[in-house]
Amino acid sequence: MDNVVAQLRYTVRKLLRAPLFTAVAVLTLGVGIGANTAIFSVVNGVLLKPLPFPEPERLVGLWHAAPGLGFDQVNQSPALHFTYEAEGRAFESVGMWDNASVSITGLEAPEQVDAMWVTHQIMPMLGMVPSLGRAFTPEDDAPGTPETVILGHGYWTRAFGGDRSVIGRTLTVNGRPREIVGVMPRGTDFLRWDPAVYLPFQFDPAEIFMGNFSYQGIGRLAPGATVASANADVDRMLPLAVERFPGGITVGMLREARMAGAVHPLLRDVVGDVGATLWVLLGTCLLYTSPSPRDRTRSRMPS
């Protein structure tokens, strides 16, 4: 213990004899620690913390690959959505979504707002529960049924003044009247978006075909299923989708494209390209603030 105290006193005396060196060293150390702390806080909040959804480790993005055509990622299609819903073994639930811009008329002035088109499975998978009214049901997805809409909290506050009697009223979206059936709670985002309105898809299975890969898919893995087993299940179902929904891609085209499942954890879709950038920044900060032995030798304190 006495030796440690003696060494500490010696170090302090040396530092006091070289105030400029001490100031630079303390400033460099402070900047390095601050940068590392800031970057790690962002990495922890964005990449390391689980997604704010029920059982987020079971949520996956439903993607495909077609290396025969040079595509690493191929989106979801209505034909695949219905096939996975009916035939999937590795999935407890599957849903489909797409963001777009829609026109709202019939209020004070026409306007374009951000919208999120979803199938009825999406909100339960993500734990999204309206604070007023209800979520979408299979009937909202069915073609020919009355068209409905759910309002985002921000849009409800701005356009309707937070009027709680808004449920049951009509909102004209893209020239078509829709019944307002729900309002989302404050602070509810859809992955990376904060849409003004949510709209249900109404695809008619009798009119779709194997193709139209223009949508995004989300799945919840069945208990015990893994990403690997989900991809194997997708590979099994791709030919089934061709059989169930003919008129587009054929089995021969699937083979030529070498189309296969490319399911991955949903976190990758939520974070996007920023994930790789954050890891690079964190690694750069660690390297910058960790001098090599040669650097430590060069930076010895003057006697």
PDB file of C-alpha atoms in Angstrom:
ATOM      1  CA  MET A   1       0.000   0.000   0.000  1.00  0.00           C
ATOM      2  CA  ASP A   2       2.829   2.406   0.901  1.00  0.00           C
ATOM      3  CA  ASN A   3       4.460   1.670  -2.455  1.00  0.00           C
ATOM      4  CA  VAL A   4       1.259   2.589  -4.312  1.00  0.00           C
ATOM      5  CA  VAL A   5       0.990   5.895  -2.429  1.00  0.00           C
ATOM      6  CA  ALA A   6       4.631   6.679  -3.161  1.00  0.00           C
ATOM      7  CA  GLN A   7       4.144   5.964  -6.866  1.00  0.00           C
ATOM      8  CA  LEU A   8       1.039   8.164  -6.922  1.00  0.00           C
ATOM      9  CA  ARG A   9       2.884  11.057  -5.291  1.00  0.00           C
ATOM     10  CA  TYR A  10       5.761  10.669  -7.756  1.00  0.00           C
ATOM     11  CA  THR A  11       3.357  10.727 -10.709  1.00  0.00           C
ATOM     12  CA  VAL A  12       1.585  13.837  -9.416  1.00  0.00           C
ATOM     13  CA  ARG A  13       4.919  15.674  -9.006  1.00  0.00           C
ATOM     14  CA  LYS A  14       5.920  14.751 -12.556  1.00  0.00           C
ATOM     15  CA  LEU A  15       2.594  15.997 -13.928  1.00  0.00           C
ATOM     16  CA  LEU A  16       2.896  19.289 -12.068  1.00  0.00           C
ATOM     17  CA  ARG A  17       6.363  19.849 -13.565  1.00  0.00           C
ATOM     18  CA  ALA A  18       4.904  19.526 -17.117  1.00  0.00           C
ATOM     19  CA  PRO A  19       1.609  21.473 -17.077  1.00  0.00           C
ATOM     20  CA  LEU A  20       1.284  21.674 -20.876  1.00  0.00           C
ATOM     21  CA  PHE A  21       1.759  17.930 -21.299  1.00  0.00           C
ATOM     22  CA  THR A  22      -0.700  17.286 -18.459  1.00  0.00           C
ATOM     23  CA  ALA A  23      -3.350  19.571 -19.965  1.00  0.00           C
ATOM     24  CA  VAL A  24      -3.062  17.927 -23.390  1.00  0.00           C
ATOM     25  CA  ALA A  25      -3.163  14.437 -21.882  1.00  0.00           C
ATOM     26  CA  VAL A  26      -6.235  15.200 -19.750  1.00  0.00           C
ATOM     27  CA  LEU A  27      -8.006  16.886 -22.682  1.00  0.00           C
ATOM     28  CA  THR A  28      -7.259  13.952 -25.006  1.00  0.00           C
ATOM     29  CA  LEU A  29      -8.405  11.460 -22.398  1.00  0.00           C
ATOM     30  CA  GLY A  30     -11.597  13.425 -21.778  1.00  0.00           C
ATOM     31  CA  VAL A  31     -12.427  13.688 -25.472  1.00  0.00           C
ATOM     32  CA  GLY A  32     -11.755   9.987 -25.964  1.00  0.00           C
ATOM     33  CA  ILE A  33     -13.887   8.909 -23.013  1.00  0.00           C
ATOM     34  CA  GLY A  34     -16.663  11.290 -24.036  1.00  0.00           C
ATOM     35  CA  ALA A  35     -16.686  10.063 -27.633  1.00  0.00           C
ATOM     36  CA  ASN A  36     -16.671   6.411 -26.565  1.00  0.00           C
ATOM     37  CA  THR A  37     -19.481   7.019 -24.084  1.00  0.00           C
ATOM     38  CA  ALA A  38     -21.612   8.885 -26.623  1.00  0.00           C
ATOM     39  CA  ILE A  39     -21.141   6.326 -29.393  1.00  0.00           C
ATOM     40  CA  PHE A  40     -21.688   3.369 -27.053  1.00  0.00           C
ATOM     41  CA  SER A  41     -24.895   4.966 -25.750  1.00  0.00           C
ATOM     42  CA  VAL A  42     -26.207   5.183 -29.304  1.00  0.00           C
ATOM     43  CA  VAL A  43     -25.070   1.643 -30.162  1.00  0.00           C
ATOM     44  CA  ASN A  44     -26.647   0.316 -26.976  1.00  0.00           C
ATOM     45  CA  GLY A  45     -29.941   2.116 -27.597  1.00  0.00           C
ATOM     46  CA  VAL A  46     -30.183   1.256 -31.288  1.00  0.00           C
ATOM     47  CA  LEU A  47     -28.431  -2.094 -31.744  1.00  0.00           C
ATOM     48  CA  LEU A  48     -28.122  -3.862 -28.378  1.00  0.00           C
ATOM     49  CA  LYS A  49     -31.432  -3.166 -26.661  1.00  0.00           C
ATOM     50  CA  PRO A  50     -34.298  -5.442 -27.754  1.00  0.00           C
ATOM     51  CA  LEU A  51     -37.001  -4.003 -29.972  1.00  0.00           C
ATOM     52  CA  PRO A  52     -39.970  -2.562 -28.030  1.00  0.00           C
ATOM     53  CA  PHE A  53     -42.320  -5.339 -29.151  1.00  0.00           C
ATOM     54  CA  PRO A  54     -43.627  -8.482 -27.450  1.00  0.00           C
ATOM     55  CA  GLU A  55     -41.006 -11.270 -27.680  1.00  0.00           C
ATOM     56  CA  PRO A  56     -38.898  -9.327 -30.195  1.00  0.00           C
ATOM     57  CA  GLU A  57     -36.447 -12.215 -30.662  1.00  0.00           C
ATOM     58  CA  ARG A  58     -39.210 -14.108 -32.505  1.00  0.00           C
ATOM     59  CA  LEU A  59     -39.919 -11.301 -34.988  1.00  0.00           C
ATOM     60  CA  VAL A  60     -38.346 -11.602 -38.439  1.00  0.00           C
ATOM     61  CA  GLY A  61     -38.351  -9.767 -41.741  1.00  0.00           C
ATOM     62  CA  LEU A  62     -39.717 -11.930 -44.557  1.00  0.00           C
ATOM     63  CA  TRP A  63     -37.254 -11.554 -47.409  1.00  0.00           C
ATOM     64  CA  HIS A  64     -36.074 -13.681 -50.305  1.00  0.00           C
ATOM     65  CA  ALA A  65     -32.943 -13.930 -52.425  1.00  0.00           C
ATOM     66  CA  ALA A  66     -32.669 -14.551 -56.167  1.00  0.00           C
ATOM     67  CA  PRO A  67     -28.927 -14.923 -56.859  1.00  0.00           C
ATOM     68  CA  GLY A  68     -29.643 -16.235 -60.344  1.00  0.00           C
ATOM     69  CA  LEU A  69     -30.966 -12.764 -61.183  1.00  0.00           C
ATOM     70  CA  GLY A  70     -28.383 -10.902 -59.108  1.00  0.00           C
ATOM     71  CA  PHE A  71     -30.747  -9.943 -56.246  1.00  0.00           C
ATOM     72  CA  ASP A  72     -29.675 -10.287 -52.615  1.00  0.00           C
ATOM     73  CA  GLN A  73     -33.071  -9.164 -51.349  1.00  0.00           C
ATOM     74  CA  VAL A  74     -36.494  -9.672 -52.894  1.00  0.00           C
ATOM     75  CA  ASN A  75     -39.542  -8.246 -51.146  1.00  0.00           C
ATOM     76  CA  GLN A  76     -42.777  -9.930 -50.145  1.00  0.00           C
ATOM     77  CA  SER A  77     -45.719 -10.476 -52.499  1.00  0.00           C
ATOM     78  CA  PRO A  78     -49.452 -11.025 -51.854  1.00  0.00           C
ATOM     79  CA  ALA A  79     -49.244 -14.573 -53.271  1.00  0.00           C
ATOM     80  CA  LEU A  80     -46.442 -15.460 -50.866  1.00  0.00           C
ATOM     81  CA  HIS A  81     -48.235 -13.782 -47.953  1.00  0.00           C
ATOM     82  CA  PHE A  82     -51.346 -15.911 -48.415  1.00  0.00           C
ATOM     83  CA  THR A  83     -49.245 -19.041 -48.954  1.00  0.00           C
ATOM     84  CA  TYR A  84     -47.175 -18.480 -45.813  1.00  0.00           C
ATOM     85  CA  GLU A  85     -50.331 -17.732 -43.836  1.00  0.00           C
ATOM     86  CA  ALA A  86     -52.013 -20.971 -44.934  1.00  0.00           C
ATOM     87  CA  GLU A  87     -49.058 -23.360 -45.233  1.00  0.00           C
ATOM     88  CA  GLY A  88     -46.350 -22.026 -42.900  1.00  0.00           C
ATOM     89  CA  ARG A  89     -44.969 -24.383 -40.251  1.00  0.00           C
ATOM     90  CA  ALA A  90     -42.173 -22.210 -38.864  1.00  0.00           C
ATOM     91  CA  PHE A  91     -44.389 -19.134 -38.454  1.00  0.00           C
ATOM     92  CA  GLU A  92     -46.968 -18.461 -35.797  1.00  0.00           C
ATOM     93  CA  SER A  93     -48.183 -15.432 -37.742  1.00  0.00           C
ATOM     94  CA  VAL A  94     -47.251 -13.491 -40.871  1.00  0.00           C
ATOM     95  CA  GLY A  95     -48.199  -9.987 -41.992  1.00  0.00           C
ATOM     96  CA  MET A  96     -47.546  -7.596 -44.848  1.00  0.00           C
ATOM     97  CA  TRP A  97     -47.162  -3.819 -44.963  1.00  0.00           C
ATOM     98  CA  ASP A  98     -46.207  -0.911 -47.196  1.00  0.00           C
ATOM     99  CA  ASN A  99     -45.820   2.831 -46.630  1.00  0.00           C
ATOM    100  CA  ALA A 100     -47.238   5.359 -49.077  1.00  0.00           C
ATOM    101  CA  SER A 101     -48.671   8.854 -49.409  1.00  0.00           C
ATOM    102  CA  VAL A 102     -52.434   9.371 -49.622  1.00  0.00           C
ATOM    103  CA  SER A 103     -54.710  12.368 -50.093  1.00  0.00           C
ATOM    104  CA  ILE A 104     -57.211  13.407 -47.437  1.00  0.00           C
ATOM    105  CA  THR A 105     -60.214  15.507 -48.430  1.00  0.00           C
ATOM    106  CA  GLY A 106     -63.401  16.654 -46.731  1.00  0.00           C
ATOM    107  CA  LEU A 107     -61.751  18.423 -43.805  1.00  0.00           C
ATOM    108  CA  GLU A 108     -60.565  22.045 -43.733  1.00  0.00           C
ATOM    109  CA  ALA A 109     -58.277  21.668 -46.758  1.00  0.00           C
ATOM    110  CA  PRO A 110     -57.071  18.776 -48.913  1.00  0.00           C
ATOM    111  CA  GLU A 111     -53.646  17.433 -47.932  1.00  0.00           C
ATOM    112  CA  GLN A 112     -51.168  14.660 -48.611  1.00  0.00           C
ATOM    113  CA  VAL A 113     -50.229  12.589 -45.569  1.00  0.00           C
ATOM    114  CA  ASP A 114     -48.059   9.568 -44.834  1.00  0.00           C
ATOM    115  CA  ALA A 115     -49.998   6.311 -44.653  1.00  0.00           C
ATOM    116  CA  MET A 116     -49.202   2.738 -43.662  1.00  0.00           C
ATOM    117  CA  TRP A 117     -51.008  -0.096 -45.456  1.00  0.00           C
ATOM    118  CA  VAL A 118     -51.122  -3.262 -43.331  1.00  0.00           C
ATOM    119  CA  THR A 119     -52.745  -6.657 -43.083  1.00  0.00           C
ATOM    120  CA  HIS A 120     -54.686  -7.330 -39.914  1.00  0.00           C
ATOM    121  CA  GLN A 121     -51.896  -9.473 -38.389  1.00  0.00           C
ATOM    122  CA  ILE A 122     -49.348  -6.654 -38.242  1.00  0.00           C
ATOM    123  CA  MET A 123     -50.633  -4.670 -35.250  1.00  0.00           C
ATOM    124  CA  PRO A 124     -50.997  -7.675 -32.895  1.00  0.00           C
ATOM    125  CA  MET A 125     -47.506  -8.909 -33.853  1.00  0.00           C
ATOM    126  CA  LEU A 126     -45.993  -5.531 -32.947  1.00  0.00           C
ATOM    127  CA  GLY A 127     -48.128  -5.086 -29.829  1.00  0.00           C
ATOM    128  CA  MET A 128     -49.885  -2.039 -31.293  1.00  0.00           C
ATOM    129  CA  VAL A 129     -53.193  -1.477 -29.466  1.00  0.00           C
ATOM    130  CA  PRO A 130     -55.383   1.558 -30.285  1.00  0.00           C
ATOM    131  CA  SER A 131     -56.108   3.875 -27.381  1.00  0.00           C
ATOM    132  CA  LEU A 132     -59.550   4.500 -28.875  1.00  0.00           C
ATOM    133  CA  GLY A 133     -61.669   2.116 -30.900  1.00  0.00           C
ATOM    134  CA  ARG A 134     -60.224  -1.118 -32.223  1.00  0.00           C
ATOM    135  CA  ALA A 135     -57.481  -2.614 -34.367  1.00  0.00           C
ATOM    136  CA  PHE A 136     -58.072  -4.117 -37.795  1.00  0.00           C
ATOM    137  CA  THR A 137     -59.725  -7.535 -38.051  1.00  0.00           C
ATOM    138  CA  PRO A 138     -59.760 -10.152 -40.831  1.00  0.00           C
ATOM    139  CA  GLU A 139     -63.025  -8.601 -41.995  1.00  0.00           C
ATOM    140  CA  ASP A 140     -61.243  -5.275 -42.639  1.00  0.00           C
ATOM    141  CA  ASP A 141     -58.841  -7.155 -44.963  1.00  0.00           C
ATOM    142  CA  ALA A 142     -61.625  -8.878 -46.890  1.00  0.00           C
ATOM    143  CA  PRO A 143     -62.415  -7.422 -50.336  1.00  0.00           C
ATOM    144  CA  GLY A 144     -65.876  -5.936 -50.699  1.00  0.00           C
ATOM    145  CA  THR A 145     -66.290  -5.067 -47.012  1.00  0.00           C
ATOM    146  CA  PRO A 146     -66.714  -1.461 -45.778  1.00  0.00           C
ATOM    147  CA  GLU A 147     -63.388   0.395 -45.944  1.00  0.00           C
ATOM    148  CA  THR A 148     -61.867   1.501 -42.633  1.00  0.00           C
ATOM    149  CA  VAL A 149     -59.015   3.623 -41.290  1.00  0.00           C
ATOM    150  CA  ILE A 150     -57.105   4.028 -38.023  1.00  0.00           C
ATOM    151  CA  LEU A 151     -55.651   7.434 -37.148  1.00  0.00           C
ATOM    152  CA  GLY A 152     -52.150   8.062 -35.861  1.00  0.00           C
ATOM    153  CA  HIS A 153     -52.140  10.006 -32.588  1.00  0.00           C
ATOM    154  CA  GLY A 154     -50.411  13.068 -34.044  1.00  0.00           C
ATOM    155  CA  TYR A 155     -52.795  13.328 -36.979  1.00  0.00           C
ATOM    156  CA  TRP A 156     -55.832  12.792 -34.729  1.00  0.00           C
ATOM    157  CA  THR A 157     -54.664  15.640 -32.490  1.00  0.00           C
ATOM    158  CA  ARG A 158     -53.894  17.967 -35.400  1.00  0.00           C
ATOM    159  CA  ALA A 159     -56.858  17.254 -37.676  1.00  0.00           C
ATOM    160  CA  PHE A 160     -59.547  16.456 -35.117  1.00  0.00           C
ATOM    161  CA  GLY A 161     -58.360  18.347 -32.051  1.00  0.00           C
ATOM    162  CA  GLY A 162     -58.163  15.131 -30.032  1.00  0.00           C
ATOM    163  CA  ASP A 163     -61.938  14.649 -30.278  1.00  0.00           C
ATOM    164  CA  ARG A 164     -62.698  11.292 -28.624  1.00  0.00           C
ATOM    165  CA  SER A 165     -66.007  11.015 -30.493  1.00  0.00           C
ATOM    166  CA  VAL A 166     -64.150  10.608 -33.785  1.00  0.00           C
ATOM    167  CA  ILE A 167     -64.759   6.844 -33.822  1.00  0.00           C
ATOM    168  CA  GLY A 168     -67.441   6.024 -36.375  1.00  0.00           C
ATOM    169  CA  ARG A 169     -66.989   9.218 -38.375  1.00  0.00           C
ATOM    170  CA  THR A 170     -65.981   9.187 -42.031  1.00  0.00           C
ATOM    171  CA  LEU A 171     -62.617  10.210 -43.490  1.00  0.00           C
ATOM    172  CA  THR A 172     -62.209  10.489 -47.261  1.00  0.00           C
ATOM    173  CA  VAL A 173     -58.916   8.871 -48.331  1.00  0.00           C
ATOM    174  CA  ASN A 174     -57.909   8.967 -51.996  1.00  0.00           C
ATOM    175  CA  GLY A 175     -61.464   9.959 -52.853  1.00  0.00           C
ATOM    176  CA  ARG A 176     -63.085   7.012 -51.023  1.00  0.00           C
ATOM    177  CA  PRO A 177     -64.979   7.312 -47.716  1.00  0.00           C
ATOM    178  CA  ARG A 178     -63.607   5.231 -44.867  1.00  0.00           C
ATOM    179  CA  GLU A 179     -64.975   4.670 -41.375  1.00  0.00           C
ATOM    180  CA  ILE A 180     -62.620   5.713 -38.569  1.00  0.00           C
ATOM    181  CA  VAL A 181     -62.410   2.650 -36.305  1.00  0.00           C
ATOM    182  CA  GLY A 182     -59.437   3.486 -34.088  1.00  0.00           C
ATOM    183  CA  VAL A 183     -56.826   5.958 -32.851  1.00  0.00           C
ATOM    184  CA  MET A 184     -53.293   4.947 -31.907  1.00  0.00           C
ATOM    185  CA  PRO A 185     -51.740   6.003 -28.560  1.00  0.00           C
ATOM    186  CA  ARG A 186     -49.285   8.869 -28.209  1.00  0.00           C
ATOM    187  CA  GLY A 187     -45.727   7.901 -29.069  1.00  0.00           C
ATOM    188  CA  THR A 188     -46.695   4.907 -31.206  1.00  0.00           C
ATOM    189  CA  ASP A 189     -44.441   4.497 -34.233  1.00  0.00           C
ATOM    190  CA  PHE A 190     -44.511   1.824 -36.901  1.00  0.00           C
ATOM    191  CA  LEU A 191     -40.908   0.607 -37.011  1.00  0.00           C
ATOM    192  CA  ARG A 192     -39.133   3.765 -38.314  1.00  0.00           C
ATOM    193  CA  TRP A 193     -42.302   5.632 -39.388  1.00  0.00           C
ATOM    194  CA  ASP A 194     -44.980   7.770 -37.765  1.00  0.00           C
ATOM    195  CA  PRO A 195     -47.867   7.590 -40.259  1.00  0.00           C
ATOM    196  CA  ALA A 196     -50.903   9.836 -40.133  1.00  0.00           C
ATOM    197  CA  VAL A 197     -53.259   6.984 -41.004  1.00  0.00           C
ATOM    198  CA  TYR A 198     -53.256   3.191 -41.141  1.00  0.00           C
ATOM    199  CA  LEU A 199     -55.191   1.440 -43.911  1.00  0.00           C
ATOM    200  CA  PRO A 200     -55.996  -2.270 -44.340  1.00  0.00           C
ATOM    201  CA  PHE A 201     -55.044  -4.137 -47.510  1.00  0.00           C
ATOM    202  CA  GLN A 202     -57.988  -5.752 -49.257  1.00  0.00           C
ATOM    203  CA  PHE A 203     -56.396  -8.234 -51.650  1.00  0.00           C
ATOM    204  CA  ASP A 204     -58.702 -10.695 -53.401  1.00  0.00           C
ATOM    205  CA  PRO A 205     -56.924 -14.082 -53.490  1.00  0.00           C
ATOM    206  CA  ALA A 206     -58.844 -14.938 -56.655  1.00  0.00           C
ATOM    207  CA  GLU A 207     -57.206 -12.050 -58.536  1.00  0.00           C
ATOM    208  CA  ILE A 208     -53.561 -12.282 -57.477  1.00  0.00           C
ATOM    209  CA  PHE A 209     -50.725 -14.263 -59.041  1.00  0.00           C
ATOM    210  CA  MET A 210     -47.189 -15.276 -58.139  1.00  0.00           C
ATOM    211  CA  GLY A 211     -45.354 -11.988 -58.629  1.00  0.00           C
ATOM    212  CA  ASN A 212     -45.677  -8.324 -57.612  1.00  0.00           C
ATOM    213  CA  PHE A 213     -42.850  -8.294 -55.060  1.00  0.00           C
ATOM    214  CA  SER A 214     -43.635  -4.754 -53.923  1.00  0.00           C
ATOM    215  CA  TYR A 215     -44.397  -5.159 -50.219  1.00  0.00           C
ATOM    216  CA  GLN A 216     -42.670  -5.733 -46.882  1.00  0.00           C
ATOM    217  CA  GLY A 217     -43.275  -8.826 -44.780  1.00  0.00           C
ATOM    218  CA  ILE A 218     -43.031  -9.525 -41.052  1.00  0.00           C
ATOM    219  CA  GLY A 219     -43.333 -12.888 -39.374  1.00  0.00           C
ATOM    220  CA  ARG A 220     -43.471 -14.181 -35.826  1.00  0.00           C
ATOM    221  CA  LEU A 221     -41.619 -17.462 -35.472  1.00  0.00           C
ATOM    222  CA  ALA A 222     -43.481 -20.404 -34.011  1.00  0.00           C
ATOM    223  CA  PRO A 223     -42.247 -21.625 -30.601  1.00  0.00           C
ATOM    224  CA  GLY A 224     -38.971 -23.479 -31.116  1.00  0.00           C
ATOM    225  CA  ALA A 225     -38.496 -22.237 -34.694  1.00  0.00           C
ATOM    226  CA  THR A 226     -35.289 -20.482 -35.760  1.00  0.00           C
ATOM    227  CA  VAL A 227     -34.293 -18.204 -38.620  1.00  0.00           C
ATOM    228  CA  ALA A 228     -32.698 -21.221 -40.318  1.00  0.00           C
ATOM    229  CA  SER A 229     -35.855 -23.323 -40.028  1.00  0.00           C
ATOM    230  CA  ALA A 230     -37.930 -20.379 -41.250  1.00  0.00           C
ATOM    231  CA  ASN A 231     -35.779 -20.099 -44.372  1.00  0.00           C
ATOM    232  CA  ALA A 232     -36.127 -23.836 -44.972  1.00  0.00           C
ATOM    233  CA  ASP A 233     -39.889 -23.475 -44.610  1.00  0.00           C
ATOM    234  CA  VAL A 234     -39.912 -20.592 -47.108  1.00  0.00           C
ATOM    235  CA  ASP A 235     -37.931 -22.709 -49.584  1.00  0.00           C
ATOM    236  CA  ARG A 236     -40.559 -25.431 -49.230  1.00  0.00           C
ATOM    237  CA  MET A 237     -43.455 -23.034 -49.808  1.00  0.00           C
ATOM    238  CA  LEU A 238     -42.158 -21.133 -52.845  1.00  0.00           C
ATOM    239  CA  PRO A 239     -43.298 -23.828 -55.324  1.00  0.00           C
ATOM    240  CA  LEU A 240     -46.603 -24.090 -53.436  1.00  0.00           C
ATOM    241  CA  ALA A 241     -47.233 -20.378 -54.085  1.00  0.00           C
ATOM    242  CA  VAL A 242     -46.768 -20.982 -57.820  1.00  0.00           C
ATOM    243  CA  GLU A 243     -49.331 -23.795 -57.698  1.00  0.00           C
ATOM    244  CA  ARG A 244     -51.827 -21.821 -55.595  1.00  0.00           C
ATOM    245  CA  PHE A 245     -51.531 -18.590 -57.581  1.00  0.00           C
ATOM    246  CA  PRO A 246     -50.674 -19.357 -61.224  1.00  0.00           C
ATOM    247  CA  GLY A 247     -50.343 -16.832 -64.006  1.00  0.00           C
ATOM    248  CA  GLY A 248     -47.056 -15.190 -63.063  1.00  0.00           C
ATOM    249  CA  ILE A 249     -43.739 -16.765 -62.113  1.00  0.00           C
ATOM    250  CA  THR A 250     -43.423 -20.455 -62.929  1.00  0.00           C
ATOM    251  CA  VAL A 251     -41.509 -23.196 -61.090  1.00  0.00           C
ATOM    252  CA  GLY A 252     -38.945 -23.110 -63.894  1.00  0.00           C
ATOM    253  CA  MET A 253     -38.417 -19.392 -63.325  1.00  0.00           C
ATOM    254  CA  LEU A 254     -37.941 -20.031 -59.603  1.00  0.00           C
ATOM    255  CA  ARG A 255     -35.216 -22.559 -60.358  1.00  0.00           C
ATOM    256  CA  GLU A 256     -33.512 -20.269 -62.862  1.00  0.00           C
ATOM    257  CA  ALA A 257     -33.541 -17.385 -60.353  1.00  0.00           C
ATOM    258  CA  ARG A 258     -32.443 -19.789 -57.565  1.00  0.00           C
ATOM    259  CA  MET A 259     -35.020 -18.059 -55.416  1.00  0.00           C
ATOM    260  CA  ALA A 260     -34.837 -18.944 -51.729  1.00  0.00           C
ATOM    261  CA  GLY A 261     -35.695 -17.617 -48.306  1.00  0.00           C
ATOM    262  CA  ALA A 262     -33.606 -14.772 -46.870  1.00  0.00           C
ATOM    263  CA  VAL A 263     -35.482 -14.369 -43.582  1.00  0.00           C
ATOM    264  CA  HIS A 264     -33.556 -12.405 -40.951  1.00  0.00           C
ATOM    265  CA  PRO A 265     -34.195 -10.823 -37.524  1.00  0.00           C
ATOM    266  CA  LEU A 266     -36.523  -7.838 -37.719  1.00  0.00           C
ATOM    267  CA  LEU A 267     -33.935  -5.636 -35.991  1.00  0.00           C
ATOM    268  CA  ARG A 268     -32.015  -5.480 -39.279  1.00  0.00           C
ATOM    269  CA  ASP A 269     -35.028  -3.959 -41.044  1.00  0.00           C
ATOM    270  CA  VAL A 270     -35.687  -1.493 -38.219  1.00  0.00           C
ATOM    271  CA  VAL A 271     -32.093  -0.270 -37.977  1.00  0.00           C
ATOM    272  CA  GLY A 272     -31.268  -0.420 -41.690  1.00  0.00           C
ATOM    273  CA  ASP A 273     -27.831   0.682 -42.926  1.00  0.00           C
ATOM    274  CA  VAL A 274     -27.192   2.781 -39.820  1.00  0.00           C
ATOM    275  CA  GLY A 275     -26.261  -0.390 -37.904  1.00  0.00           C
ATOM    276  CA  ALA A 276     -23.026  -0.991 -39.817  1.00  0.00           C
ATOM    277  CA  THR A 277     -22.136   2.702 -39.573  1.00  0.00           C
ATOM    278  CA  LEU A 278     -22.534   2.718 -35.785  1.00  0.00           C
ATOM    279  CA  TRP A 279     -20.315  -0.351 -35.337  1.00  0.00           C
ATOM    280  CA  VAL A 280     -17.636   1.268 -37.499  1.00  0.00           C
ATOM    281  CA  LEU A 281     -17.837   4.492 -35.466  1.00  0.00           C
ATOM    282  CA  LEU A 282     -17.544   2.599 -32.191  1.00  0.00           C
ATOM    283  CA  GLY A 283     -14.569   0.605 -33.475  1.00  0.00           C
ATOM    284  CA  THR A 284     -12.884   3.773 -34.715  1.00  0.00           C
ATOM    285  CA  CYS A 285     -13.308   5.480 -31.337  1.00  0.00           C
ATOM    286  CA  LEU A 286     -11.872   2.470 -29.519  1.00  0.00           C
ATOM    287  CA  LEU A 287      -8.871   2.323 -31.828  1.00  0.00           C
ATOM    288  CA  TYR A 288      -8.305   6.077 -31.580  1.00  0.00           C
ATOM    289  CA  THR A 289      -8.301   6.049 -27.777  1.00  0.00           C
ATOM    290  CA  SER A 290      -6.218   2.853 -27.411  1.00  0.00           C
ATOM    291  CA  PRO A 291      -2.600   3.734 -28.274  1.00  0.00           C
ATOM    292  CA  SER A 292      -0.228   1.038 -29.450  1.00  0.00           C
ATOM    293  CA  PRO A 293       2.866   0.135 -27.343  1.00  0.00           C
ATOM    294  CA  ARG A 294       4.959   2.178 -29.765  1.00  0.00           C
ATOM    295  CA  ASP A 295       2.716   5.211 -29.217  1.00  0.00           C
ATOM    296  CA  ARG A 296       2.929   4.796 -25.452  1.00  0.00           C
ATOM    297  CA  THR A 297       6.717   4.725 -25.688  1.00  0.00           C
ATOM    298  CA  ARG A 298       6.786   7.916 -27.738  1.00  0.00           C
ATOM    299  CA  SER A 299       4.399   9.723 -25.395  1.00  0.00           C
ATOM    300  CA  ARG A 300       6.363   9.227 -22.172  1.00  0.00           C
ATOM    301  CA  MET A 301       6.083  12.141 -19.869  1.00  0.00           C
ATOM    302  CA  PRO A 302       9.119  14.413 -19.918  1.00  0.00           C
ATOM    303  CA  SER A 303      11.316  14.263 -16.829  1.00  0.00           C
TER     304      SER A 303
END
